[in-house]
Amino acid sequence: MLIVFGSINMDLVSRVPHLPAPGETLTGSAFFQAAGGKGANQAVAARRVGAQVAMVGCVGDDGFGQTLLRGLAAEGIDVRGVRTAQGTPSGIAQIAVAQSGENQIIVCPGANHAIGREEFTWLETLLPGAQGLLLQLEIPQEANERAVDLAIRHNVPVLLDPAPVRPLPPTLLRHCLLTPNATEAAALAGGPVESLEDAQRVAHYLRERGARGVIVTLGALGGYYWTEPEEGAFSSPKVRVVDTVAAGDAFNGALAAALAEHRPFQEAVRWGAAAGALAVTKRGAQPSLPTRQEVLALMREG
């Protein structure tokens, strides 16, 4: 079983001709809402490719919260560790998606910042025998640090998506497999990340700072991984980009699911790359996340 400890949001998505400049007002061509939040997205991504998944986090006592909770349960995810925080709104993300597929996101954490004693009690109940713990940075930093401490105690490997990016304390660096995208990698290591050579540089830099493992993802360019005892570049399947929201979450969920099946690391990275590529071909966060059959079919084509 995989455990996802993290954010659960409702995404409010507007389609726009281009991403707005400061002070610019745009007329959108469409609006829709869909379940999201990096934690919940990764839980759904892992579940759809075949992993058993338990979600731990918080939603608000509003209509969004109940919709989000029902959606996770309908995917077959164990939601007993998801608490409804009284008097608190659910987390939301306001997302602008340009015709190019690129996006801008504003997250209001809401109940995601209400994580407390009950969630840690449930997390510690789940950790014995778990195959992995997935974390992101849409919950308070101290919550992630405590989750890592508990995972270390139970000898459970941790995968950390450092988004939205901020400086990482030594505890998270030393004990997590990090999966930054180009923007996050640039912020963590300094300097632009625009090529596989840049990705390799960042992977080496983070490893030298103590990271257990690093995978830098570069969208259509693929990416670069470094973990003991191997490293190398990987490609991404060629697809038509519609919406890049949740591509990283698809990558992380499929990667974790493949590692939980004890697949070789390089193969697990290919699972992640295929899932991420498929996610950008559809609109929305969770609606875009592919099934196991879709991921395997795309890998066979490659």
PDB file of C-alpha atoms in Angstrom:
ATOM      1  CA  MET A   1       0.000   0.000   0.000  1.00  0.00           C
ATOM      2  CA  LEU A   2       1.049   3.590  -0.719  1.00  0.00           C
ATOM      3  CA  ILE A   3       0.196   6.442   1.640  1.00  0.00           C
ATOM      4  CA  VAL A   4      -0.356   9.966   0.361  1.00  0.00           C
ATOM      5  CA  PHE A   5      -0.136  12.628   3.060  1.00  0.00           C
ATOM      6  CA  GLY A   6      -1.012  16.015   1.651  1.00  0.00           C
ATOM      7  CA  SER A   7      -3.350  18.464   0.027  1.00  0.00           C
ATOM      8  CA  ILE A   8      -6.897  18.041  -1.222  1.00  0.00           C
ATOM      9  CA  ASN A   9      -8.329  20.949  -3.253  1.00  0.00           C
ATOM     10  CA  MET A  10     -11.117  21.897  -5.587  1.00  0.00           C
ATOM     11  CA  ASP A  11      -9.700  23.326  -8.822  1.00  0.00           C
ATOM     12  CA  LEU A  12     -11.506  26.290 -10.398  1.00  0.00           C
ATOM     13  CA  VAL A  13     -10.240  26.399 -13.972  1.00  0.00           C
ATOM     14  CA  SER A  14     -10.544  29.144 -16.604  1.00  0.00           C
ATOM     15  CA  ARG A  15      -9.450  28.708 -20.229  1.00  0.00           C
ATOM     16  CA  VAL A  16      -7.757  31.897 -21.511  1.00  0.00           C
ATOM     17  CA  PRO A  17      -6.066  32.904 -24.791  1.00  0.00           C
ATOM     18  CA  HIS A  18      -2.757  33.485 -22.983  1.00  0.00           C
ATOM     19  CA  LEU A  19      -1.547  33.731 -19.411  1.00  0.00           C
ATOM     20  CA  PRO A  20      -2.334  37.174 -17.976  1.00  0.00           C
ATOM     21  CA  ALA A  21       0.348  39.798 -17.479  1.00  0.00           C
ATOM     22  CA  PRO A  22       0.348  41.866 -14.254  1.00  0.00           C
ATOM     23  CA  GLY A  23      -2.712  44.130 -14.246  1.00  0.00           C
ATOM     24  CA  GLU A  24      -4.229  42.497 -17.328  1.00  0.00           C
ATOM     25  CA  THR A  25      -7.894  41.435 -17.430  1.00  0.00           C
ATOM     26  CA  LEU A  26      -8.731  38.592 -19.803  1.00  0.00           C
ATOM     27  CA  THR A  27     -11.985  37.137 -21.088  1.00  0.00           C
ATOM     28  CA  GLY A  28     -11.967  33.390 -20.685  1.00  0.00           C
ATOM     29  CA  SER A  29     -13.448  30.975 -23.186  1.00  0.00           C
ATOM     30  CA  ALA A  30     -14.590  28.318 -20.678  1.00  0.00           C
ATOM     31  CA  PHE A  31     -14.797  27.537 -16.972  1.00  0.00           C
ATOM     32  CA  PHE A  32     -15.065  24.252 -15.079  1.00  0.00           C
ATOM     33  CA  GLN A  33     -14.285  22.848 -11.663  1.00  0.00           C
ATOM     34  CA  ALA A  34     -12.568  19.553 -10.957  1.00  0.00           C
ATOM     35  CA  ALA A  35     -11.108  17.734  -7.990  1.00  0.00           C
ATOM     36  CA  GLY A  36      -7.444  18.540  -7.426  1.00  0.00           C
ATOM     37  CA  GLY A  37      -4.754  19.258  -4.868  1.00  0.00           C
ATOM     38  CA  LYS A  38      -1.319  17.760  -5.389  1.00  0.00           C
ATOM     39  CA  GLY A  39      -1.813  15.165  -2.670  1.00  0.00           C
ATOM     40  CA  ALA A  40      -5.192  13.994  -3.903  1.00  0.00           C
ATOM     41  CA  ASN A  41      -3.992  14.051  -7.525  1.00  0.00           C
ATOM     42  CA  GLN A  42      -1.064  11.795  -6.687  1.00  0.00           C
ATOM     43  CA  ALA A  43      -3.338   9.447  -4.763  1.00  0.00           C
ATOM     44  CA  VAL A  44      -5.666   9.116  -7.753  1.00  0.00           C
ATOM     45  CA  ALA A  45      -2.739   8.791 -10.174  1.00  0.00           C
ATOM     46  CA  ALA A  46      -1.239   5.910  -8.180  1.00  0.00           C
ATOM     47  CA  ARG A  47      -4.594   4.224  -7.733  1.00  0.00           C
ATOM     48  CA  ARG A  48      -5.476   4.349 -11.441  1.00  0.00           C
ATOM     49  CA  VAL A  49      -2.270   2.558 -12.380  1.00  0.00           C
ATOM     50  CA  GLY A  50      -2.970  -0.207  -9.898  1.00  0.00           C
ATOM     51  CA  ALA A  51      -1.632   0.694  -6.456  1.00  0.00           C
ATOM     52  CA  GLN A  52      -3.542   0.293  -3.216  1.00  0.00           C
ATOM     53  CA  VAL A  53      -3.673   3.829  -1.790  1.00  0.00           C
ATOM     54  CA  ALA A  54      -4.620   5.480   1.500  1.00  0.00           C
ATOM     55  CA  MET A  55      -5.083   9.265   1.688  1.00  0.00           C
ATOM     56  CA  VAL A  56      -4.391  11.294   4.835  1.00  0.00           C
ATOM     57  CA  GLY A  57      -5.348  14.978   4.986  1.00  0.00           C
ATOM     58  CA  CYS A  58      -8.169  17.448   5.602  1.00  0.00           C
ATOM     59  CA  VAL A  59     -11.130  18.916   3.745  1.00  0.00           C
ATOM     60  CA  GLY A  60     -13.444  21.706   4.869  1.00  0.00           C
ATOM     61  CA  ASP A  61     -17.010  21.425   6.133  1.00  0.00           C
ATOM     62  CA  ASP A  62     -18.439  22.838   2.904  1.00  0.00           C
ATOM     63  CA  GLY A  63     -19.878  21.494  -0.313  1.00  0.00           C
ATOM     64  CA  PHE A  64     -16.448  21.250  -1.915  1.00  0.00           C
ATOM     65  CA  GLY A  65     -15.214  19.095   0.952  1.00  0.00           C
ATOM     66  CA  GLN A  66     -17.965  16.524   0.638  1.00  0.00           C
ATOM     67  CA  THR A  67     -17.580  16.379  -3.151  1.00  0.00           C
ATOM     68  CA  LEU A  68     -13.821  15.854  -2.836  1.00  0.00           C
ATOM     69  CA  LEU A  69     -14.218  13.129  -0.237  1.00  0.00           C
ATOM     70  CA  ARG A  70     -16.795  11.237  -2.332  1.00  0.00           C
ATOM     71  CA  GLY A  71     -14.586  11.495  -5.390  1.00  0.00           C
ATOM     72  CA  LEU A  72     -11.573   9.945  -3.660  1.00  0.00           C
ATOM     73  CA  ALA A  73     -13.687   7.135  -2.224  1.00  0.00           C
ATOM     74  CA  ALA A  74     -15.185   6.439  -5.665  1.00  0.00           C
ATOM     75  CA  GLU A  75     -11.642   5.846  -6.989  1.00  0.00           C
ATOM     76  CA  GLY A  76     -11.189   3.066  -4.432  1.00  0.00           C
ATOM     77  CA  ILE A  77      -8.881   5.113  -2.188  1.00  0.00           C
ATOM     78  CA  ASP A  78      -8.969   4.552   1.578  1.00  0.00           C
ATOM     79  CA  VAL A  79     -10.222   7.911   2.940  1.00  0.00           C
ATOM     80  CA  ARG A  80     -10.557   7.007   6.620  1.00  0.00           C
ATOM     81  CA  GLY A  81      -7.573   9.280   7.257  1.00  0.00           C
ATOM     82  CA  VAL A  82      -9.250  12.328   5.688  1.00  0.00           C
ATOM     83  CA  ARG A  83     -10.794  14.551   8.361  1.00  0.00           C
ATOM     84  CA  THR A  84     -13.487  17.176   7.823  1.00  0.00           C
ATOM     85  CA  ALA A  85     -12.221  20.282   9.624  1.00  0.00           C
ATOM     86  CA  GLN A  86     -15.133  22.117  11.210  1.00  0.00           C
ATOM     87  CA  GLY A  87     -15.497  25.840  10.536  1.00  0.00           C
ATOM     88  CA  THR A  88     -12.838  25.759   7.812  1.00  0.00           C
ATOM     89  CA  PRO A  89     -13.215  26.044   4.025  1.00  0.00           C
ATOM     90  CA  SER A  90     -11.764  23.423   1.739  1.00  0.00           C
ATOM     91  CA  GLY A  91      -8.609  24.241  -0.147  1.00  0.00           C
ATOM     92  CA  ILE A  92      -9.082  25.672  -3.619  1.00  0.00           C
ATOM     93  CA  ALA A  93      -6.834  26.352  -6.597  1.00  0.00           C
ATOM     94  CA  GLN A  94      -7.624  29.065  -9.128  1.00  0.00           C
ATOM     95  CA  ILE A  95      -6.086  27.968 -12.429  1.00  0.00           C
ATOM     96  CA  ALA A  96      -5.672  29.821 -15.710  1.00  0.00           C
ATOM     97  CA  VAL A  97      -4.886  27.559 -18.683  1.00  0.00           C
ATOM     98  CA  ALA A  98      -3.646  29.169 -21.900  1.00  0.00           C
ATOM     99  CA  GLN A  99      -4.282  27.879 -25.417  1.00  0.00           C
ATOM    100  CA  SER A 100      -0.674  26.640 -25.405  1.00  0.00           C
ATOM    101  CA  GLY A 101      -1.494  24.352 -22.477  1.00  0.00           C
ATOM    102  CA  GLU A 102       0.672  26.260 -19.996  1.00  0.00           C
ATOM    103  CA  ASN A 103      -0.906  27.322 -16.720  1.00  0.00           C
ATOM    104  CA  GLN A 104      -0.784  29.688 -13.753  1.00  0.00           C
ATOM    105  CA  ILE A 105      -2.093  28.526 -10.362  1.00  0.00           C
ATOM    106  CA  ILE A 106      -3.073  30.336  -7.150  1.00  0.00           C
ATOM    107  CA  VAL A 107      -3.666  28.010  -4.192  1.00  0.00           C
ATOM    108  CA  CYS A 108      -5.673  28.974  -1.091  1.00  0.00           C
ATOM    109  CA  PRO A 109      -4.849  26.166   1.393  1.00  0.00           C
ATOM    110  CA  GLY A 110      -7.939  26.295   3.609  1.00  0.00           C
ATOM    111  CA  ALA A 111      -8.335  23.000   5.469  1.00  0.00           C
ATOM    112  CA  ASN A 112      -4.978  21.730   4.189  1.00  0.00           C
ATOM    113  CA  HIS A 113      -3.366  23.894   6.875  1.00  0.00           C
ATOM    114  CA  ALA A 114      -5.586  22.381   9.594  1.00  0.00           C
ATOM    115  CA  ILE A 115      -3.622  19.110   9.637  1.00  0.00           C
ATOM    116  CA  GLY A 116      -2.967  18.102  13.238  1.00  0.00           C
ATOM    117  CA  ARG A 117      -2.812  15.370  15.854  1.00  0.00           C
ATOM    118  CA  GLU A 118      -5.556  13.164  14.396  1.00  0.00           C
ATOM    119  CA  GLU A 119      -3.856  12.977  10.989  1.00  0.00           C
ATOM    120  CA  PHE A 120      -0.499  12.019  12.506  1.00  0.00           C
ATOM    121  CA  THR A 121      -2.155   9.342  14.635  1.00  0.00           C
ATOM    122  CA  TRP A 122      -3.741   7.853  11.522  1.00  0.00           C
ATOM    123  CA  LEU A 123      -0.509   8.150   9.530  1.00  0.00           C
ATOM    124  CA  GLU A 124       1.397   6.210  12.187  1.00  0.00           C
ATOM    125  CA  THR A 125      -1.306   3.548  12.130  1.00  0.00           C
ATOM    126  CA  LEU A 126      -0.877   3.121   8.364  1.00  0.00           C
ATOM    127  CA  LEU A 127       2.920   3.237   8.088  1.00  0.00           C
ATOM    128  CA  PRO A 128       3.844  -0.269   9.329  1.00  0.00           C
ATOM    129  CA  GLY A 129       4.130  -2.379   6.180  1.00  0.00           C
ATOM    130  CA  ALA A 130       3.502   0.530   3.766  1.00  0.00           C
ATOM    131  CA  GLN A 131       5.520   0.500   0.517  1.00  0.00           C
ATOM    132  CA  GLY A 132       5.938   4.240   0.249  1.00  0.00           C
ATOM    133  CA  LEU A 133       4.869   7.679   1.489  1.00  0.00           C
ATOM    134  CA  LEU A 134       4.156  10.500  -0.972  1.00  0.00           C
ATOM    135  CA  LEU A 135       4.508  14.118   0.162  1.00  0.00           C
ATOM    136  CA  GLN A 136       4.177  17.572  -1.423  1.00  0.00           C
ATOM    137  CA  LEU A 137       4.573  21.141  -0.120  1.00  0.00           C
ATOM    138  CA  GLU A 138       0.930  22.279  -0.115  1.00  0.00           C
ATOM    139  CA  ILE A 139       0.683  21.472   3.609  1.00  0.00           C
ATOM    140  CA  PRO A 140       2.752  23.123   6.373  1.00  0.00           C
ATOM    141  CA  GLN A 141       6.465  22.334   6.281  1.00  0.00           C
ATOM    142  CA  GLU A 142       6.491  21.128   9.884  1.00  0.00           C
ATOM    143  CA  ALA A 143       3.799  18.579   9.003  1.00  0.00           C
ATOM    144  CA  ASN A 144       5.979  17.140   6.242  1.00  0.00           C
ATOM    145  CA  GLU A 145       9.007  17.031   8.531  1.00  0.00           C
ATOM    146  CA  ARG A 146       7.051  15.132  11.179  1.00  0.00           C
ATOM    147  CA  ALA A 147       5.689  12.751   8.525  1.00  0.00           C
ATOM    148  CA  VAL A 148       9.245  12.020   7.357  1.00  0.00           C
ATOM    149  CA  ASP A 149      10.334  11.347  10.940  1.00  0.00           C
ATOM    150  CA  LEU A 150       7.516   8.811  11.308  1.00  0.00           C
ATOM    151  CA  ALA A 151       8.386   7.191   7.969  1.00  0.00           C
ATOM    152  CA  ILE A 152      12.034   6.830   9.026  1.00  0.00           C
ATOM    153  CA  ARG A 153      10.899   5.169  12.249  1.00  0.00           C
ATOM    154  CA  HIS A 154       8.945   2.592  10.232  1.00  0.00           C
ATOM    155  CA  ASN A 155      11.557   2.231   7.452  1.00  0.00           C
ATOM    156  CA  VAL A 156       9.166   3.478   4.736  1.00  0.00           C
ATOM    157  CA  PRO A 157      10.690   5.221   1.674  1.00  0.00           C
ATOM    158  CA  VAL A 158       9.506   8.789   1.011  1.00  0.00           C
ATOM    159  CA  LEU A 159       8.888  10.495  -2.336  1.00  0.00           C
ATOM    160  CA  LEU A 160       8.686  14.307  -2.095  1.00  0.00           C
ATOM    161  CA  ASP A 161       7.351  16.561  -4.840  1.00  0.00           C
ATOM    162  CA  PRO A 162       8.861  19.959  -3.852  1.00  0.00           C
ATOM    163  CA  ALA A 163       5.913  22.044  -5.049  1.00  0.00           C
ATOM    164  CA  PRO A 164       5.074  24.808  -4.528  1.00  0.00           C
ATOM    165  CA  VAL A 165       8.816  25.201  -4.210  1.00  0.00           C
ATOM    166  CA  ARG A 166      10.513  26.595  -1.107  1.00  0.00           C
ATOM    167  CA  PRO A 167      13.836  25.920   0.658  1.00  0.00           C
ATOM    168  CA  LEU A 168      14.068  22.355   1.927  1.00  0.00           C
ATOM    169  CA  PRO A 169      15.388  21.574   5.412  1.00  0.00           C
ATOM    170  CA  PRO A 170      18.054  18.866   5.826  1.00  0.00           C
ATOM    171  CA  THR A 171      15.502  16.332   7.130  1.00  0.00           C
ATOM    172  CA  LEU A 172      13.580  16.392   3.856  1.00  0.00           C
ATOM    173  CA  LEU A 173      16.713  16.384   1.707  1.00  0.00           C
ATOM    174  CA  ARG A 174      18.407  13.454   3.444  1.00  0.00           C
ATOM    175  CA  HIS A 175      15.471  11.083   3.516  1.00  0.00           C
ATOM    176  CA  CYS A 176      13.418  11.791   0.380  1.00  0.00           C
ATOM    177  CA  LEU A 177      13.493  10.992  -3.299  1.00  0.00           C
ATOM    178  CA  LEU A 178      12.945  14.475  -4.791  1.00  0.00           C
ATOM    179  CA  THR A 179      11.044  15.020  -8.044  1.00  0.00           C
ATOM    180  CA  PRO A 180      11.313  18.728  -9.008  1.00  0.00           C
ATOM    181  CA  ASN A 181      10.233  20.030 -12.392  1.00  0.00           C
ATOM    182  CA  ALA A 182      12.376  22.554 -14.264  1.00  0.00           C
ATOM    183  CA  THR A 183      11.020  25.598 -12.409  1.00  0.00           C
ATOM    184  CA  GLU A 184      11.367  23.955  -9.006  1.00  0.00           C
ATOM    185  CA  ALA A 185      14.835  22.626  -9.819  1.00  0.00           C
ATOM    186  CA  ALA A 186      15.982  26.114 -10.809  1.00  0.00           C
ATOM    187  CA  ALA A 187      14.697  27.542  -7.537  1.00  0.00           C
ATOM    188  CA  LEU A 188      16.334  24.799  -5.461  1.00  0.00           C
ATOM    189  CA  ALA A 189      19.719  24.905  -7.184  1.00  0.00           C
ATOM    190  CA  GLY A 190      19.944  28.395  -8.687  1.00  0.00           C
ATOM    191  CA  GLY A 191      20.183  29.187 -12.375  1.00  0.00           C
ATOM    192  CA  PRO A 192      17.918  28.234 -15.268  1.00  0.00           C
ATOM    193  CA  VAL A 193      17.078  24.601 -16.000  1.00  0.00           C
ATOM    194  CA  GLU A 194      16.411  24.323 -19.727  1.00  0.00           C
ATOM    195  CA  SER A 195      18.287  21.224 -20.875  1.00  0.00           C
ATOM    196  CA  LEU A 196      19.243  17.709 -19.859  1.00  0.00           C
ATOM    197  CA  GLU A 197      22.702  19.030 -18.992  1.00  0.00           C
ATOM    198  CA  ASP A 198      21.098  21.540 -16.608  1.00  0.00           C
ATOM    199  CA  ALA A 199      18.961  18.778 -15.104  1.00  0.00           C
ATOM    200  CA  GLN A 200      22.061  16.642 -14.542  1.00  0.00           C
ATOM    201  CA  ARG A 201      23.771  19.573 -12.836  1.00  0.00           C
ATOM    202  CA  VAL A 202      20.826  20.075 -10.491  1.00  0.00           C
ATOM    203  CA  ALA A 203      20.594  16.368  -9.696  1.00  0.00           C
ATOM    204  CA  HIS A 204      24.293  16.334  -8.763  1.00  0.00           C
ATOM    205  CA  TYR A 205      23.924  19.526  -6.724  1.00  0.00           C
ATOM    206  CA  LEU A 206      21.006  18.174  -4.683  1.00  0.00           C
ATOM    207  CA  ARG A 207      22.729  14.838  -4.157  1.00  0.00           C
ATOM    208  CA  GLU A 208      25.823  16.676  -2.896  1.00  0.00           C
ATOM    209  CA  ARG A 209      23.583  18.503  -0.426  1.00  0.00           C
ATOM    210  CA  GLY A 210      22.397  15.133   0.876  1.00  0.00           C
ATOM    211  CA  ALA A 211      19.302  14.203  -1.142  1.00  0.00           C
ATOM    212  CA  ARG A 212      18.609  10.455  -1.140  1.00  0.00           C
ATOM    213  CA  GLY A 213      17.700  10.584  -4.820  1.00  0.00           C
ATOM    214  CA  VAL A 214      16.662  13.123  -7.445  1.00  0.00           C
ATOM    215  CA  ILE A 215      14.530  13.054 -10.590  1.00  0.00           C
ATOM    216  CA  VAL A 216      14.384  16.343 -12.508  1.00  0.00           C
ATOM    217  CA  THR A 217      11.492  16.414 -14.983  1.00  0.00           C
ATOM    218  CA  LEU A 218      11.589  18.656 -18.066  1.00  0.00           C
ATOM    219  CA  GLY A 219       8.214  18.048 -19.697  1.00  0.00           C
ATOM    220  CA  ALA A 220       8.566  17.162 -23.371  1.00  0.00           C
ATOM    221  CA  LEU A 221      12.371  16.946 -23.003  1.00  0.00           C
ATOM    222  CA  GLY A 222      12.104  14.063 -20.539  1.00  0.00           C
ATOM    223  CA  GLY A 223      14.469  14.511 -17.624  1.00  0.00           C
ATOM    224  CA  TYR A 224      17.375  13.206 -15.580  1.00  0.00           C
ATOM    225  CA  TYR A 225      17.549  10.912 -12.563  1.00  0.00           C
ATOM    226  CA  TRP A 226      20.252  10.120 -10.027  1.00  0.00           C
ATOM    227  CA  THR A 227      19.850   7.566  -7.282  1.00  0.00           C
ATOM    228  CA  GLU A 228      22.202   4.919  -5.943  1.00  0.00           C
ATOM    229  CA  PRO A 229      23.590   3.107  -7.810  1.00  0.00           C
ATOM    230  CA  GLU A 230      22.461   4.526 -11.171  1.00  0.00           C
ATOM    231  CA  GLU A 231      21.814   7.729 -13.088  1.00  0.00           C
ATOM    232  CA  GLY A 232      20.815   8.762 -16.562  1.00  0.00           C
ATOM    233  CA  ALA A 233      18.567  10.748 -18.866  1.00  0.00           C
ATOM    234  CA  PHE A 234      15.080   9.640 -19.853  1.00  0.00           C
ATOM    235  CA  SER A 235      12.776  10.676 -22.676  1.00  0.00           C
ATOM    236  CA  SER A 236       9.117  11.627 -22.690  1.00  0.00           C
ATOM    237  CA  PRO A 237       6.612  10.234 -25.221  1.00  0.00           C
ATOM    238  CA  LYS A 238       5.595  12.755 -27.868  1.00  0.00           C
ATOM    239  CA  VAL A 239       1.985  13.904 -27.425  1.00  0.00           C
ATOM    240  CA  ARG A 240      -0.207  16.891 -28.233  1.00  0.00           C
ATOM    241  CA  VAL A 241      -0.321  19.229 -25.235  1.00  0.00           C
ATOM    242  CA  VAL A 242      -3.780  20.374 -24.142  1.00  0.00           C
ATOM    243  CA  ASP A 243      -3.343  21.200 -20.449  1.00  0.00           C
ATOM    244  CA  THR A 244      -0.225  20.692 -18.294  1.00  0.00           C
ATOM    245  CA  VAL A 245      -2.096  20.767 -14.960  1.00  0.00           C
ATOM    246  CA  ALA A 246      -1.310  17.622 -12.903  1.00  0.00           C
ATOM    247  CA  ALA A 247       1.376  16.290 -15.244  1.00  0.00           C
ATOM    248  CA  GLY A 248       3.835  16.183 -12.358  1.00  0.00           C
ATOM    249  CA  ASP A 249       1.279  14.504 -10.112  1.00  0.00           C
ATOM    250  CA  ALA A 250       0.686  11.839 -12.757  1.00  0.00           C
ATOM    251  CA  PHE A 251       4.443  11.277 -12.954  1.00  0.00           C
ATOM    252  CA  ASN A 252       4.808  10.905  -9.191  1.00  0.00           C
ATOM    253  CA  GLY A 253       1.809   8.643  -8.720  1.00  0.00           C
ATOM    254  CA  ALA A 254       2.803   6.256 -11.505  1.00  0.00           C
ATOM    255  CA  LEU A 255       6.456   6.279 -10.415  1.00  0.00           C
ATOM    256  CA  ALA A 256       5.508   5.388  -6.834  1.00  0.00           C
ATOM    257  CA  ALA A 257       3.110   2.674  -7.990  1.00  0.00           C
ATOM    258  CA  ALA A 258       5.800   1.067 -10.166  1.00  0.00           C
ATOM    259  CA  LEU A 259       8.355   1.188  -7.345  1.00  0.00           C
ATOM    260  CA  ALA A 260       5.777  -0.394  -5.011  1.00  0.00           C
ATOM    261  CA  GLU A 261       5.603  -3.278  -7.507  1.00  0.00           C
ATOM    262  CA  HIS A 262       9.407  -3.635  -7.119  1.00  0.00           C
ATOM    263  CA  ARG A 263      10.049  -2.671 -10.729  1.00  0.00           C
ATOM    264  CA  PRO A 264      13.591  -1.528 -11.636  1.00  0.00           C
ATOM    265  CA  PHE A 265      14.119   2.173 -11.030  1.00  0.00           C
ATOM    266  CA  GLN A 266      14.669   3.012 -14.687  1.00  0.00           C
ATOM    267  CA  GLU A 267      11.437   1.225 -15.627  1.00  0.00           C
ATOM    268  CA  ALA A 268       9.540   3.032 -12.861  1.00  0.00           C
ATOM    269  CA  VAL A 269      10.766   6.348 -14.269  1.00  0.00           C
ATOM    270  CA  ARG A 270       9.411   5.313 -17.679  1.00  0.00           C
ATOM    271  CA  TRP A 271       6.024   4.645 -16.043  1.00  0.00           C
ATOM    272  CA  GLY A 272       6.112   8.147 -14.603  1.00  0.00           C
ATOM    273  CA  ALA A 273       7.079   9.741 -17.919  1.00  0.00           C
ATOM    274  CA  ALA A 274       4.302   7.926 -19.775  1.00  0.00           C
ATOM    275  CA  ALA A 275       1.689   8.909 -17.186  1.00  0.00           C
ATOM    276  CA  GLY A 276       2.841  12.528 -17.223  1.00  0.00           C
ATOM    277  CA  ALA A 277       2.676  12.635 -21.022  1.00  0.00           C
ATOM    278  CA  LEU A 278      -0.839  11.208 -21.076  1.00  0.00           C
ATOM    279  CA  ALA A 279      -2.021  13.705 -18.459  1.00  0.00           C
ATOM    280  CA  VAL A 280      -1.211  16.706 -20.659  1.00  0.00           C
ATOM    281  CA  THR A 281      -3.466  15.410 -23.442  1.00  0.00           C
ATOM    282  CA  LYS A 282      -6.647  16.068 -21.419  1.00  0.00           C
ATOM    283  CA  ARG A 283      -8.111  18.970 -19.488  1.00  0.00           C
ATOM    284  CA  GLY A 284      -8.314  19.188 -15.724  1.00  0.00           C
ATOM    285  CA  ALA A 285      -6.309  17.656 -12.900  1.00  0.00           C
ATOM    286  CA  GLN A 286      -7.851  14.369 -11.800  1.00  0.00           C
ATOM    287  CA  PRO A 287      -9.924  13.978 -14.998  1.00  0.00           C
ATOM    288  CA  SER A 288      -6.649  13.844 -16.967  1.00  0.00           C
ATOM    289  CA  LEU A 289      -4.930  11.120 -14.915  1.00  0.00           C
ATOM    290  CA  PRO A 290      -4.440   7.929 -16.972  1.00  0.00           C
ATOM    291  CA  THR A 291      -5.270   4.308 -16.225  1.00  0.00           C
ATOM    292  CA  ARG A 292      -2.771   1.454 -16.004  1.00  0.00           C
ATOM    293  CA  GLN A 293      -3.858   0.192 -19.426  1.00  0.00           C
ATOM    294  CA  GLU A 294      -3.238   3.604 -21.008  1.00  0.00           C
ATOM    295  CA  VAL A 295       0.209   3.920 -19.431  1.00  0.00           C
ATOM    296  CA  LEU A 296       1.301   0.442 -20.505  1.00  0.00           C
ATOM    297  CA  ALA A 297      -0.044   0.970 -24.035  1.00  0.00           C
ATOM    298  CA  LEU A 298       1.925   4.214 -24.457  1.00  0.00           C
ATOM    299  CA  MET A 299       5.072   2.544 -23.128  1.00  0.00           C
ATOM    300  CA  ARG A 300       4.685  -0.260 -25.674  1.00  0.00           C
ATOM    301  CA  GLU A 301       4.385   2.310 -28.462  1.00  0.00           C
ATOM    302  CA  GLY A 302       7.666   3.855 -27.353  1.00  0.00           C
TER     303      GLY A 302
END
